Amino acid sequence: MTASTTSEATARDGTRLLTRHWAAAGDPWAGVLIVHGIAEHSGRYEHVGGWLSDAGLDVSSFDLRGFGGSAGRRAFLERWTIYHDDVEDRLAELRAAASGRPVVLFGHSLGGLIVLGYCVADPRRPQPDALILSAPALDSSTPSWMRALAGILTRVAPTFALKNAFDGTVLSRDPTVAEAYLADPLNHHSTTTRLGAEALREQGRARAALARLAIPTLVYHGADDRLVPTVASEPLAAVPVVTRRVLPGLRHESHNEPEGEAVIRDAVAWLRSVLSSADN
């Protein structure tokens, strides 16, 4: 399996971002930018990037600001559109390296919310040719009291951090996934009230704008996901460009389940199909 190499990029506001790249096996037929979820980092996608690159895809990722090896206050964001700025810049870099080949955004959980929001928020931003969403956080199981508290505290104490209300067992049926997640020093297990409130607002904005989605999109979601319940992605099923698949027995991180490689292989097959259709 292809291993990644890491480097650094500078965001448009000067923030240093850790970047990751998996070179395609052979001549690449498309490029993919992976955007990770909350409380984690791009290094948790080493196997995913390897599977994709072994399938002939040129794969990149980066640690979101405030997470993993990137700079910035931990789990904090002043305004949501900064995420879109970062995605736009990394996507432009991928597009430049693609030499005319298609490029794809792939987002998991919070990353799914980020890339979906990016694609429906502002048509003036450069768009990918396809979109893959893994358990996109269009809604969540966050308790109502925490939602209300985040809305208040973001105004008076935006950097106040609340412990994330989930444990590693929600991620996968494989117990080693939870063990590795909790032991990983690059994971961050609390969220500031500003980031929480911004994410909750973005969920509403993205849901309201789903009719604008015009890019071929694959949504896959574990049926036993307790962190982002499958009902969160149900509205996407009604969008004409979306293929939605609910995967029986799988939890939040389908790519970290025992069936993970097959899940990614299916996503690659879908991607080949839609990109081939676009060429014809």
Coordinates of C-alpha atoms in Angstrom, one line a residue:
M1 CA 0.0 0.0 0.0
T2 CA 1.3 3.5 -0.9
A3 CA 2.4 5.5 2.1
S4 CA 1.9 9.3 2.4
T5 CA 4.4 12.0 2.6
T6 CA 3.8 15.2 4.6
S7 CA 4.6 18.8 4.0
E8 CA 3.3 22.2 4.9
A9 CA 1.2 24.9 3.3
T10 CA 0.4 28.4 4.3
A11 CA -3.2 29.4 4.4
R12 CA -4.3 32.8 3.0
D13 CA -4.3 34.3 6.6
G14 CA -0.8 32.9 7.3
T15 CA -1.8 29.9 9.3
R16 CA 0.5 26.9 8.8
L17 CA -1.3 23.7 7.7
L18 CA 0.1 20.2 7.6
T19 CA -0.5 18.6 4.3
R20 CA -0.4 15.0 3.2
H21 CA 0.0 13.3 -0.2
W22 CA -0.3 9.8 -1.5
A23 CA 1.1 9.4 -5.0
A24 CA -1.0 7.4 -7.4
A25 CA 0.1 3.9 -8.4
G26 CA 0.7 4.4 -12.2
D27 CA -0.8 7.2 -14.3
P28 CA -3.5 8.8 -12.2
W29 CA -7.0 9.2 -13.6
A30 CA -8.3 11.7 -11.0
G31 CA -7.2 13.6 -7.9
V32 CA -8.9 13.4 -4.5
L33 CA -8.8 15.8 -1.6
I34 CA -9.8 14.2 1.8
V35 CA -11.2 16.4 4.5
H36 CA -11.2 14.8 7.9
G37 CA -13.7 15.0 10.7
I38 CA -13.8 16.7 14.1
A39 CA -11.3 15.8 16.9
E40 CA -9.0 13.9 14.5
H41 CA -6.4 14.5 11.7
S42 CA -5.4 13.4 8.2
G43 CA -3.0 10.8 9.5
R44 CA -6.0 8.7 10.5
Y45 CA -6.7 8.3 6.8
E46 CA -3.3 6.7 6.0
H47 CA -5.0 3.4 4.9
V48 CA -7.8 5.2 3.0
G49 CA -5.4 7.3 1.1
G50 CA -3.4 4.1 0.4
W51 CA -6.4 2.3 -0.9
L52 CA -7.3 5.2 -3.2
S53 CA -3.8 5.7 -4.5
D54 CA -3.4 2.0 -5.2
A55 CA -6.6 2.4 -7.3
G56 CA -4.8 5.0 -9.5
L57 CA -6.0 8.2 -7.7
D58 CA -3.7 11.0 -6.8
V59 CA -4.7 11.7 -3.2
S60 CA -4.1 14.7 -0.9
S61 CA -5.3 15.8 2.5
F62 CA -4.5 18.3 5.2
D63 CA -5.1 18.8 8.9
L64 CA -7.8 21.3 9.5
R65 CA -6.6 24.4 11.3
G66 CA -6.6 23.8 15.1
F67 CA -6.3 20.0 14.7
G68 CA -3.5 17.5 14.3
G69 CA -0.2 19.0 13.1
S70 CA -1.7 22.3 11.8
A71 CA -1.4 25.5 13.6
G72 CA -4.2 27.5 15.2
R73 CA -6.0 27.5 18.5
R74 CA -7.2 23.9 19.2
A75 CA -10.7 23.1 17.9
F76 CA -11.5 26.8 17.4
L77 CA -12.8 28.7 14.4
E78 CA -13.6 32.4 14.1
R79 CA -16.0 32.0 11.2
W80 CA -17.0 29.0 9.1
T81 CA -16.0 30.4 5.7
I82 CA -12.4 30.1 6.8
Y83 CA -12.8 26.4 6.3
H84 CA -14.1 27.1 2.8
D85 CA -11.1 29.3 2.1
D86 CA -8.7 26.5 3.1
V87 CA -10.6 23.9 1.0
E88 CA -10.6 26.3 -2.0
D89 CA -6.8 26.7 -1.7
R90 CA -6.1 23.0 -1.3
L91 CA -8.5 22.2 -4.1
A92 CA -6.8 24.7 -6.4
E93 CA -3.4 23.1 -5.7
L94 CA -4.9 19.7 -6.5
R95 CA -6.5 21.0 -9.7
A96 CA -3.2 22.5 -10.8
A97 CA -1.3 19.2 -10.3
A98 CA -4.1 17.2 -12.1
S99 CA -3.2 18.5 -15.6
G100 CA -6.7 18.4 -16.8
R101 CA -7.8 15.3 -14.9
P102 CA -11.0 15.5 -12.8
V103 CA -10.7 16.4 -9.1
V104 CA -12.9 15.1 -6.2
L105 CA -13.7 16.3 -2.7
F106 CA -14.1 13.5 -0.1
G107 CA -15.3 14.6 3.3
H108 CA -16.1 12.5 6.4
S109 CA -18.4 13.7 9.2
L110 CA -17.5 17.3 10.0
G111 CA -15.4 17.2 6.8
G112 CA -18.5 16.1 4.9
L113 CA -20.4 19.1 6.2
I114 CA -17.4 21.3 5.2
V115 CA -17.1 20.1 1.7
L116 CA -20.9 19.9 1.1
G117 CA -21.3 23.4 2.4
Y118 CA -18.4 24.5 0.2
C119 CA -20.2 23.1 -2.9
V120 CA -23.5 24.8 -2.2
A121 CA -22.5 28.1 -0.5
D122 CA -21.0 30.2 -3.2
P123 CA -21.1 29.3 -7.0
R124 CA -18.1 31.6 -7.6
R125 CA -15.8 29.3 -5.7
P126 CA -14.1 26.7 -8.0
Q127 CA -15.9 23.4 -7.8
P128 CA -14.8 19.8 -7.9
D129 CA -16.0 17.3 -10.5
A130 CA -17.5 14.9 -8.0
L131 CA -18.2 14.7 -4.3
I132 CA -18.0 11.8 -1.8
L133 CA -19.6 12.2 1.6
S134 CA -19.0 9.8 4.4
A135 CA -21.6 10.1 7.3
P136 CA -21.9 13.9 6.6
A137 CA -22.7 15.8 9.7
L138 CA -25.8 17.6 8.5
D139 CA -27.2 16.9 11.9
S140 CA -25.9 15.1 15.0
S141 CA -26.8 13.5 18.3
T142 CA -25.6 16.5 20.2
P143 CA -27.9 17.0 23.3
S144 CA -30.3 20.0 23.1
W145 CA -28.8 21.5 26.3
M146 CA -25.3 21.5 24.8
R147 CA -26.7 23.2 21.6
A148 CA -28.3 25.9 23.7
L149 CA -25.2 26.3 25.8
A150 CA -23.0 26.6 22.7
G151 CA -25.2 29.4 21.4
I152 CA -24.9 31.4 24.6
L153 CA -21.2 30.8 25.3
T154 CA -20.0 31.6 21.7
R155 CA -21.0 35.2 22.4
V156 CA -19.5 35.5 25.9
A157 CA -16.7 32.8 26.0
P158 CA -16.0 31.7 22.4
T159 CA -12.8 29.8 23.4
F160 CA -14.3 27.9 26.2
A161 CA -13.9 24.2 25.5
L162 CA -16.4 21.4 26.2
K163 CA -15.4 17.8 26.3
N164 CA -16.7 15.8 23.3
A165 CA -19.7 13.7 24.3
F166 CA -18.7 10.4 22.7
D167 CA -16.2 7.6 23.2
G168 CA -14.2 5.6 20.7
T169 CA -16.8 2.7 20.5
V170 CA -19.1 4.8 18.3
L171 CA -16.5 4.8 15.6
S172 CA -16.2 1.1 14.6
R173 CA -17.1 -2.4 15.7
D174 CA -13.3 -3.1 15.7
P175 CA -12.1 -2.4 19.3
T176 CA -8.6 -1.6 18.1
V177 CA -10.0 1.5 16.3
A178 CA -11.3 3.0 19.6
E179 CA -8.0 2.1 21.4
A180 CA -5.9 3.8 18.7
Y181 CA -8.2 6.8 18.6
L182 CA -8.0 7.4 22.3
A183 CA -4.3 6.9 22.5
D184 CA -3.5 9.2 19.5
P185 CA -1.9 12.4 20.9
L186 CA -2.9 14.3 17.7
N187 CA -6.6 13.8 18.4
H188 CA -8.2 16.6 20.3
H189 CA -11.1 15.5 22.6
S190 CA -12.9 18.9 23.3
T191 CA -14.5 21.5 21.1
T192 CA -14.7 25.3 21.7
T193 CA -18.1 26.9 21.9
R194 CA -17.4 29.0 18.9
L195 CA -16.6 26.0 16.6
G196 CA -19.6 24.1 18.0
A197 CA -22.0 27.0 17.4
E198 CA -20.6 27.7 13.9
A199 CA -21.0 24.0 13.0
L200 CA -24.6 24.0 14.2
R201 CA -25.4 27.1 12.2
E202 CA -23.7 25.6 9.1
Q203 CA -25.8 22.5 9.4
G204 CA -28.9 24.6 9.0
R205 CA -27.4 26.6 6.1
A206 CA -26.3 23.5 4.3
R207 CA -29.6 21.7 4.7
A208 CA -31.5 24.8 3.3
A209 CA -29.2 24.9 0.3
L210 CA -29.3 21.2 -0.8
A211 CA -31.3 22.0 -3.9
R212 CA -28.2 23.9 -5.2
L213 CA -26.1 20.8 -5.3
A214 CA -25.3 20.1 -8.9
I215 CA -22.2 17.9 -8.7
P216 CA -22.4 14.0 -8.9
T217 CA -22.4 13.0 -5.2
L218 CA -22.0 9.7 -3.4
V219 CA -23.2 9.6 0.2
Y220 CA -22.5 6.5 2.3
H221 CA -23.6 6.1 5.9
G222 CA -23.3 3.3 8.4
A223 CA -26.8 2.2 9.5
D224 CA -25.6 1.8 13.1
D225 CA -24.0 5.3 13.3
R226 CA -24.8 6.7 16.8
L227 CA -22.7 9.9 16.4
V228 CA -24.3 11.2 13.2
P229 CA -27.5 9.2 12.8
T230 CA -28.5 8.2 9.3
V231 CA -31.5 10.5 9.5
A232 CA -29.0 13.3 9.1
S233 CA -28.1 12.4 5.5
E234 CA -31.7 11.4 4.5
P235 CA -32.5 14.8 2.9
L236 CA -29.6 14.2 0.5
A237 CA -31.4 11.2 -1.0
A238 CA -34.0 13.5 -2.6
V239 CA -31.4 15.5 -4.5
P240 CA -31.2 14.3 -8.2
V241 CA -27.4 14.2 -8.4
V242 CA -27.0 12.1 -5.2
T243 CA -26.5 8.4 -4.8
R244 CA -27.0 7.5 -1.1
R245 CA -26.1 4.2 0.4
V246 CA -26.9 3.1 4.0
L247 CA -24.5 0.3 5.0
P248 CA -26.1 -2.3 7.3
G249 CA -24.3 -2.9 10.6
L250 CA -21.6 -0.3 10.1
R251 CA -20.9 2.5 12.6
H252 CA -19.7 6.1 12.2
E253 CA -16.3 5.4 10.4
S254 CA -17.3 3.0 7.7
H255 CA -13.7 3.2 6.4
N256 CA -12.5 1.9 9.8
E257 CA -14.9 -1.1 10.0
P258 CA -13.7 -4.6 9.0
E259 CA -15.5 -3.9 5.7
G260 CA -13.7 -0.6 5.2
E261 CA -11.6 -1.6 2.2
A262 CA -14.7 -2.9 0.4
V263 CA -16.5 0.4 1.2
I264 CA -13.7 2.4 -0.4
R265 CA -13.5 0.0 -3.3
D266 CA -17.2 0.6 -3.9
A267 CA -16.7 4.4 -3.8
V268 CA -13.9 4.1 -6.4
A269 CA -16.2 2.1 -8.7
W270 CA -18.9 4.8 -8.4
L271 CA -16.3 7.4 -9.1
R272 CA -15.1 5.7 -12.2
S273 CA -18.7 5.4 -13.4
V274 CA -19.6 9.0 -13.0
L275 CA -16.4 10.4 -14.3
S276 CA -16.5 8.1 -17.3
S277 CA -20.1 9.2 -18.0
A278 CA -19.0 12.9 -17.8
D279 CA -16.3 12.2 -20.5
N280 CA -18.8 10.7 -22.9

